[in-house]
């Protein structure tokens, strides 16, 4: 081994190393951490309603799903995901869910310490990811049980939580069909603790760069020559590894930079990162809000009061509907601008069952004019042309007619893009549409469907909304696919992460 005196400054310094680094600490990252910590899924023997899948499961029931042929098991399965392993996992976790059945899971999980793969989970906030950034009082779009993670019954947890003295839930324990977003966030936070995953999670950590190193040497982009002659670095010649860099906020409140060397990076950053923009004049003025929480904060601060105020809501999705409901509750007049026809079946609210989501269908009826209400003005097929510093907005309609409105606040709620600024060119080369921003809806990342490895990027994985699996119940299958591939690469024999004082485990 080379003497440390021949090493570069980075090698002599306090360097972090980990076989696997997961970026993001939401539900898909939690599920992957659960599997990597040695909790492997097995078929539990209960008969499956899909006879073809049932027959395959019975062939080798003694083997974990991690050890089986996932392509064979998932063949022919259908559902609301383009990824076969996601469909397989969903069929096992929630059999016949899309037919309205609520059957018990067909999986059990066995903890085997020898099968654990060392890893680190980096998140910018508390475990639970973006769920902590959502309005805690809003009900989940999906059934509460579809938020469930492996090994911890959601309905049972929520019932216990609603009965506890710490609960702030407006519902009784038996009201189980849908949960509040706040309850889901607390469920995810408790999952990390109850499954003993805390040692893997590093909260309040922002990843700013992921770059591939050849033999741990930084190669000059112009000359193609190595920028270091460090003997330790050159000794790793041929290894495909990454350097993950960022900033960690310590308990003292100080920001400290860090760098981690790893052979495997998993991107599980979710869909909430940067709000989509209208790209119009004045969009950065301070009365423009891009989150429902910001609108609520303005209401709570007394910035908007009664009929003398007016809010312009732009968008026709669930967030826009939440903003409208928020203003209606506060009796604040709303002008609602959206691009589509009110009766367009592609509007997100129109695709929700009325019996399950009455609050959203109430907004849809207002949009269509089936119901009228003082203080709500729909403007279908209109667009914002510009915002002006005097708290006004210019709109243009389908016939070219222009409207000038005086407003107090504008809530522009037209979706969001994942924050991939840590990748070269923000990962645009990794989508179906090259050179376009990655979007769960229009341009997800292209991955191998049975490993979730980004095509053309060995060792780099993506899961969840980044690959188009926007619902929790479908994002978990990626964890199974990634775990199997990491095991096949020999990661079971990886050394535990080398930690330092800079990065502390999750609180």
C-alpha positions as a printed Julia matrix, in Angstrom:
507×3 Matrix{Float64}:
   0.0     0.0     0.0
   1.29    3.46   -0.87
   2.51    5.68    1.95
  -0.01    8.4     2.88
   2.6    10.97    2.02
   2.08   10.05   -1.64
  -1.68   10.58   -1.41
  -3.51   13.67   -2.63
  -5.03   16.08   -0.13
  -8.5    14.54   -0.54
  -7.21   11.03    0.26
  -5.25   12.27    3.28
  -8.3    14.16    4.51
 -11.37   12.87    6.23
 -13.02   11.11    3.26
 -16.41    9.46    3.43
 -16.95    6.12    1.7
 -20.1     4.02    1.27
 -21.02    1.12   -1.04
 -24.4     2.75   -1.77
 -25.62    6.35   -1.47
 -29.33    7.13   -1.72
 -30.28   10.73   -2.51
 -33.68   11.56   -1.04
 -35.37   10.3     2.13
 -39.0     9.85    1.1
 -41.03    6.61    1.05
 -39.23    4.97   -1.9
 -35.85    5.61   -0.26
 -37.17    4.24    3.03
 -38.37    1.05    1.37
 -34.98    0.58   -0.3
 -33.18    1.18    3.01
 -35.44   -1.41    4.66
 -34.46   -4.02    2.06
 -30.76   -3.07    2.12
 -30.71   -3.37    5.92
 -31.4    -7.09    5.47
 -35.21   -7.26    5.51
 -35.88   -9.39    2.46
 -39.37  -10.06    1.06
 -40.78  -13.59    0.74
 -44.04  -14.96   -0.59
 -46.11  -15.74    2.53
 -48.14  -18.63    1.07
 -51.57  -16.96    0.92
 -53.36  -17.73   -2.32
 -53.1   -14.95   -4.88
 -56.19  -14.02   -6.95
 -54.04  -13.96  -10.12
 -53.74  -17.65  -10.97
 -50.73  -17.16  -13.27
 -48.78  -15.28  -10.6
 -49.92  -17.79   -7.97
 -48.45  -20.67   -9.95
 -45.09  -18.92  -10.35
 -44.91  -17.96   -6.67
 -45.41  -21.6    -5.65
 -42.43  -22.81   -7.69
 -39.73  -21.59   -5.26
 -41.5   -20.28   -2.11
 -38.41  -20.89    0.0
 -36.49  -18.21   -1.92
 -36.73  -14.5    -1.29
 -38.06  -12.38   -4.14
 -34.61  -10.79   -4.21
 -33.21  -14.16   -5.29
 -35.84  -14.92   -7.94
 -36.24  -14.05  -11.61
 -38.25  -10.81  -11.45
 -38.79  -10.73  -15.2
 -40.4   -14.18  -15.05
 -42.55  -13.36  -12.02
 -43.82  -10.06  -13.46
 -44.57  -11.33  -16.97
 -48.07  -10.44  -18.12
 -49.02   -8.29  -15.12
 -50.98   -5.12  -15.82
 -51.54   -1.91  -13.91
 -50.81    1.79  -13.68
 -47.04    1.65  -14.06
 -44.78    1.11  -17.04
 -42.34   -0.86  -14.88
 -42.99   -4.6   -14.51
 -41.31   -4.97  -11.09
 -43.44   -2.11   -9.75
 -46.53   -4.01  -10.92
 -45.26   -7.23   -9.35
 -44.66   -5.59   -5.99
 -48.06   -3.87   -6.09
 -49.85   -7.11   -6.97
 -48.23   -8.71   -3.93
 -48.62   -5.81   -1.49
 -52.15   -4.81   -2.58
 -53.78   -7.74   -4.44
 -56.65   -6.65   -6.72
 -56.4    -3.07   -5.42
 -57.59   -1.54   -8.69
 -60.72   -3.71   -8.52
 -61.57   -2.19   -5.15
 -60.55   -5.21   -3.08
 -58.68   -4.79    0.2
 -56.86   -8.06    0.59
 -53.96   -8.75    2.95
 -50.44   -8.65    1.58
 -48.93  -11.75    0.01
 -45.47  -10.9     1.34
 -43.62  -11.42    4.58
 -40.26   -9.9     5.53
 -37.44  -11.77    7.23
 -34.49   -9.95    8.8
 -31.17  -11.55    7.94
 -28.21   -9.5     9.12
 -25.82  -11.3     6.78
 -27.77   -9.99    3.81
 -27.52   -6.31    4.77
 -25.84   -3.92    2.33
 -24.16   -0.87    3.92
 -25.62    2.39    2.65
 -26.34    6.04    3.42
 -29.62    7.92    2.89
 -29.2    11.68    2.4
 -32.2    13.99    2.74
 -32.58   17.76    2.85
 -35.17   17.53    5.65
 -36.62   15.03    8.07
 -37.26   11.41    7.02
 -40.43   11.49    4.96
 -39.07   13.79    2.27
 -41.46   16.21    0.6
 -44.41   14.94    2.63
 -43.33   17.39    5.33
 -43.66   20.27    2.84
 -47.33   19.58    2.08
 -50.41   20.98    3.81
 -50.8    18.7     6.84
 -54.59   19.07    6.96
 -55.29   18.03    3.35
 -56.51   14.48    2.73
 -54.42   12.08    0.66
 -55.45   11.55   -2.93
 -54.97    7.79   -2.63
 -56.5     5.53   -0.02
 -54.53    5.74    3.2
 -53.46    2.09    3.06
 -51.79    2.74   -0.31
 -49.26    4.93    1.56
 -48.1     1.85    3.44
 -44.46    0.75    3.57
 -43.36   -2.89    3.93
 -43.59   -4.39    7.39
 -45.69   -1.68    9.09
 -49.48   -1.76    8.75
 -50.69    1.76    7.93
 -54.28    1.37    9.14
 -53.11    0.01   12.49
 -50.53    2.78   12.89
 -53.03    5.55   12.06
 -55.63    4.1    14.44
 -53.06    4.1    17.25
 -51.89    7.6    16.36
 -55.42    9.05   16.28
 -56.05    7.55   19.71
 -52.84    9.01   21.17
 -52.48   12.29   23.05
 -50.07   13.54   20.38
 -52.66   13.36   17.6
 -53.86   16.54   15.91
 -56.04   14.6    13.48
 -59.61   15.84   12.9
 -60.74   12.22   12.41
 -61.58    9.42   14.77
 -59.57    6.22   14.81
 -62.12    4.26   12.76
 -62.19    6.79    9.88
 -59.6     4.96    7.8
 -60.3     5.38    4.08
 -58.11    8.44    3.64
 -55.53   10.01    5.89
 -54.23   13.55    6.17
 -50.88   14.42    4.64
 -49.63   15.26    8.13
 -50.48   11.76    9.34
 -48.63   10.21    6.42
 -45.52   12.31    7.13
 -45.54   11.18   10.78
 -46.04    7.56    9.71
 -42.96    7.75    7.51
 -40.9     9.4    10.23
 -41.9     6.72   12.74
 -41.12    4.0    10.18
 -37.42    4.89   10.2
 -37.31    4.67   13.99
 -39.44    1.56   14.43
 -37.53   -0.37   11.75
 -34.17    0.63   13.24
 -33.05    2.46   10.11
 -31.9     5.65   11.86
 -28.21    4.79   11.55
 -28.51    4.94    7.75
 -30.33    8.3     7.52
 -28.57   11.66    7.44
 -31.06   14.53    7.6
 -30.6    18.21    6.71
 -28.18   17.3     3.94
 -28.24   18.95    0.53
 -26.5    17.14   -2.33
 -24.99   19.67   -4.74
 -22.96   17.45   -7.07
 -22.78   13.86   -8.32
 -19.96   13.21  -10.76
 -18.41   10.05  -12.11
 -14.72    9.56  -11.42
 -12.46    7.22  -13.33
 -10.36    5.47  -10.76
 -11.17    8.3    -8.34
  -9.22   10.63  -10.61
 -10.85   13.79  -11.85
 -10.38   13.84  -15.63
 -10.01   17.21  -17.34
 -12.99   17.74  -19.67
 -10.89   19.46  -22.34
  -7.64   17.49  -22.43
  -8.92   14.14  -21.22
  -5.84   13.89  -18.96
  -6.0    13.04  -15.24
  -5.74   16.03  -12.92
  -3.95   14.1   -10.19
  -1.0    11.74   -9.87
  -2.02   10.52   -6.42
  -0.78    6.92   -6.0
  -3.89    5.87   -4.13
  -6.16    7.31   -6.82
  -4.25    5.73   -9.67
  -4.3     2.46   -7.76
  -8.07    2.4    -8.31
  -7.64    2.64  -12.07
 -10.58    1.06  -13.88
 -13.12    1.33  -11.07
 -16.42    3.01  -11.93
 -17.11    5.23   -8.94
 -18.89    8.45   -8.08
 -18.15   11.42   -5.89
 -21.25   12.75   -4.1
 -20.72   16.23   -2.66
 -22.92   18.61   -0.73
 -23.62   20.6     2.41
 -24.76   19.29    5.8
 -26.32   21.48    8.46
 -25.01   20.31   11.81
 -26.74   20.48   15.18
 -24.92   23.72   15.86
 -26.59   25.26   12.79
 -23.31   25.51   10.88
 -23.07   24.44    7.23
 -20.31   21.94    6.51
 -19.34   20.57    3.14
 -18.87   16.84    2.6
 -17.74   14.42   -0.09
 -18.62   10.71   -0.36
 -16.99    8.15   -2.62
 -19.35    5.37   -3.75
 -19.81    2.85   -6.55
 -23.6     3.1    -6.52
 -25.87    6.16   -6.42
 -29.66    5.87   -6.16
 -31.74    8.94   -7.02
 -35.0     8.96   -5.05
 -35.6    12.7    -4.95
 -39.35   12.67   -5.66
 -41.28   15.08   -7.84
 -41.4    18.21   -5.69
 -38.37   20.35   -6.36
 -38.82   23.49   -8.42
 -42.2    24.93   -9.3
 -43.04   25.16  -12.99
 -43.03   28.68  -14.37
 -45.32   30.57  -16.72
 -42.27   32.38  -18.19
 -44.07   35.71  -18.32
 -43.06   39.23  -17.36
 -43.24   39.98  -13.63
 -43.35   36.38  -12.49
 -40.73   37.03   -9.8
 -42.67   39.84   -8.09
 -43.16   39.26   -4.37
 -46.96   38.83   -4.51
 -46.6    35.7    -6.7
 -46.92   32.44   -4.7
 -46.01   29.02   -6.05
 -47.05   26.85   -3.1
 -50.37   26.44   -1.33
 -48.51   26.75    1.98
 -47.31   30.24    1.0
 -50.89   31.29    0.31
 -51.99   29.88    3.66
 -49.15   31.75    5.37
 -50.35   35.01    3.81
 -53.85   34.31    5.13
 -52.6    33.5     8.61
 -50.45   36.64    8.65
 -53.48   38.77    7.91
 -52.19   39.9     4.51
 -55.52   38.89    2.96
 -58.73   39.91    4.63
 -62.3    39.63    3.42
 -63.86   40.84    0.2
 -61.4    43.73   -0.17
 -58.76   41.19   -1.24
 -58.68   39.13   -4.4
 -56.59   36.06   -5.21
 -55.73   34.96   -8.74
 -55.31   31.16   -8.88
 -53.59   29.8   -12.0
 -53.85   26.08  -12.77
 -56.39   23.26  -12.87
 -54.73   20.56  -10.8
 -55.09   19.4    -7.22
 -52.92   22.16   -5.75
 -54.98   24.81   -7.52
 -58.15   23.21   -6.13
 -56.62   23.19   -2.62
 -55.82   26.91   -2.97
 -59.38   27.65   -4.06
 -60.79   25.74   -1.1
 -58.43   27.63    1.18
 -59.7    30.99   -0.12
 -63.34   29.9     0.02
 -62.94   28.95    3.68
 -61.48   32.38    4.4
 -64.18   34.08    2.27
 -61.54   35.6    -0.02
 -62.72   36.26   -3.63
 -60.97   34.09   -6.24
 -60.41   34.52   -9.96
 -59.53   31.1   -11.37
 -57.54   31.0   -14.62
 -56.86   27.74  -16.48
 -55.87   26.87  -20.07
 -58.25   24.01  -20.83
 -61.98   23.94  -21.41
 -63.85   23.4   -18.14
 -65.39   20.19  -19.51
 -62.1    18.79  -20.8
 -61.87   15.18  -19.51
 -58.1    15.53  -19.19
 -58.43   17.95  -16.27
 -57.06   16.11  -13.24
 -60.13   16.77  -11.09
 -62.37   15.15  -13.7
 -60.55   11.84  -13.34
 -61.29   11.49   -9.62
 -64.32    9.47   -8.4
 -66.9    11.89   -7.02
 -67.88    9.62   -4.13
 -64.31    9.43   -2.85
 -63.22   13.02   -3.51
 -66.3    15.25   -2.99
 -64.19   18.32   -2.13
 -62.44   18.27   -5.5
 -65.64   17.66   -7.44
 -67.14   20.69   -5.74
 -64.39   22.82   -7.3
 -64.9    21.07  -10.66
 -68.6    21.97  -10.6
 -67.67   25.61   -9.97
 -65.24   25.5   -12.91
 -67.94   24.11  -15.21
 -70.53   26.63  -14.06
 -72.8    23.84  -12.78
 -72.67   25.58   -9.46
 -72.31   29.3    -8.84
 -70.89   30.94   -5.78
 -70.28   34.61   -4.95
 -66.57   35.27   -4.81
 -65.56   32.61   -7.36
 -64.98   33.59  -11.0
 -63.8    30.89  -13.47
 -61.88   31.97  -16.56
 -61.48   28.87  -18.73
 -59.1    28.89  -21.7
 -57.36   32.01  -20.42
 -53.66   32.6   -19.83
 -51.6    35.12  -17.91
 -49.77   37.52  -20.2
 -47.88   39.44  -17.51
 -47.84   40.58  -13.89
 -47.26   44.22  -12.98
 -45.67   45.78   -9.86
 -48.95   47.52   -8.92
 -50.47   44.11   -7.99
 -52.23   43.63  -11.29
 -52.26   41.0   -14.03
 -53.02   41.04  -17.73
 -54.9    38.02  -19.07
 -55.68   36.93  -22.61
 -58.65   34.78  -23.6
 -59.23   32.27  -26.43
 -60.55   34.98  -28.74
 -57.59   37.26  -28.07
 -59.56   39.54  -25.76
 -57.49   41.02  -22.93
 -58.45   41.57  -19.31
 -56.72   43.69  -16.67
 -57.21   42.58  -13.05
 -56.19   44.17   -9.76
 -55.25   41.43   -7.31
 -53.75   41.0    -3.85
 -51.95   37.72   -4.49
 -51.42   35.37   -7.42
 -51.04   31.64   -6.74
 -49.35   30.04   -9.76
 -49.86   26.3    -9.21
 -49.0    24.53  -12.45
 -46.93   21.6   -11.25
 -43.27   21.15  -10.49
 -40.06   19.57  -11.72
 -37.6    17.52   -9.67
 -34.5    19.35   -8.49
 -31.64   17.61  -10.31
 -29.17   20.47  -10.21
 -26.63   18.05   -8.71
 -26.37   16.25  -12.07
 -24.5    17.48  -15.17
 -27.03   19.4   -17.33
 -29.63   18.53  -14.66
 -29.85   14.99  -16.03
 -31.48   16.05  -19.3
 -29.6    13.41  -21.28
 -31.24   10.69  -19.16
 -34.86   11.24  -20.22
 -36.91    9.91  -23.11
 -36.72   13.36  -24.7
 -33.06   14.28  -24.77
 -32.13   17.82  -23.75
 -35.57   18.35  -22.12
 -36.08   18.72  -18.34
 -36.84   15.51  -16.46
 -40.53   15.33  -15.56
 -42.47   12.43  -14.03
 -45.37   13.15  -16.36
 -43.82   14.17  -19.68
 -40.18   13.08  -19.62
 -39.2    10.49  -16.99
 -35.73    9.0   -16.81
 -35.03    5.96  -18.98
 -34.03    2.97  -16.87
 -33.62   -0.77  -17.28
 -37.07   -2.03  -16.19
 -35.66   -4.9   -14.13
 -32.76   -3.14  -12.38
 -33.78    0.57  -12.41
 -30.26    1.43  -13.56
 -30.21    4.52  -15.79
 -29.43    3.42  -19.34
 -25.85    4.21  -20.27
 -24.95    5.11  -16.67
 -23.59    2.04  -14.81
 -24.03    2.33  -11.06
 -26.56    5.18  -11.28
 -30.15    4.24  -10.39
 -33.46    6.11  -10.34
 -36.79    5.27   -8.71
 -40.16    6.75   -7.82
 -41.47    9.86   -9.6
 -38.18   10.3   -11.49
 -39.09    7.26  -13.57
 -42.81    8.04  -13.76
 -44.0     6.08  -10.7
 -45.73    8.96   -8.99
 -47.86    6.99   -6.53
 -46.24    5.49   -3.43
 -47.73    2.05   -4.07
 -45.9     1.81   -7.42
 -42.65    3.51   -6.4
 -41.77    0.71   -3.95
 -41.18   -1.94   -6.62
 -38.08   -0.05   -7.71
 -36.55   -0.83   -4.32
 -36.9    -4.56   -4.99
 -35.35   -4.28   -8.45
 -32.41   -2.19   -7.18
 -31.77   -4.49   -4.22
 -31.63   -7.54   -6.46
 -29.2    -5.83   -8.85
 -26.92   -4.63   -6.04
 -26.83   -8.16   -4.61
 -25.94   -9.55   -8.03
 -23.02   -7.07   -8.17
 -21.57   -8.42   -4.91
 -22.53   -5.48   -2.69
 -23.4    -7.83    0.18
 -19.7    -7.9     0.98
 -19.3    -4.12    1.05
 -17.71   -2.45    4.04
 -19.85   -0.23    6.32
 -19.78    3.49    5.44
 -16.77    5.34    6.79
 -18.33    8.21    8.7
 -16.89   11.42   10.03
 -17.94   14.24   12.33
 -19.33   16.24    9.42
 -22.28   13.91    8.83
 -24.42   12.78   11.74
 -27.18   10.2    11.61
 -30.82   11.3    11.52
 -32.25   12.74   14.72
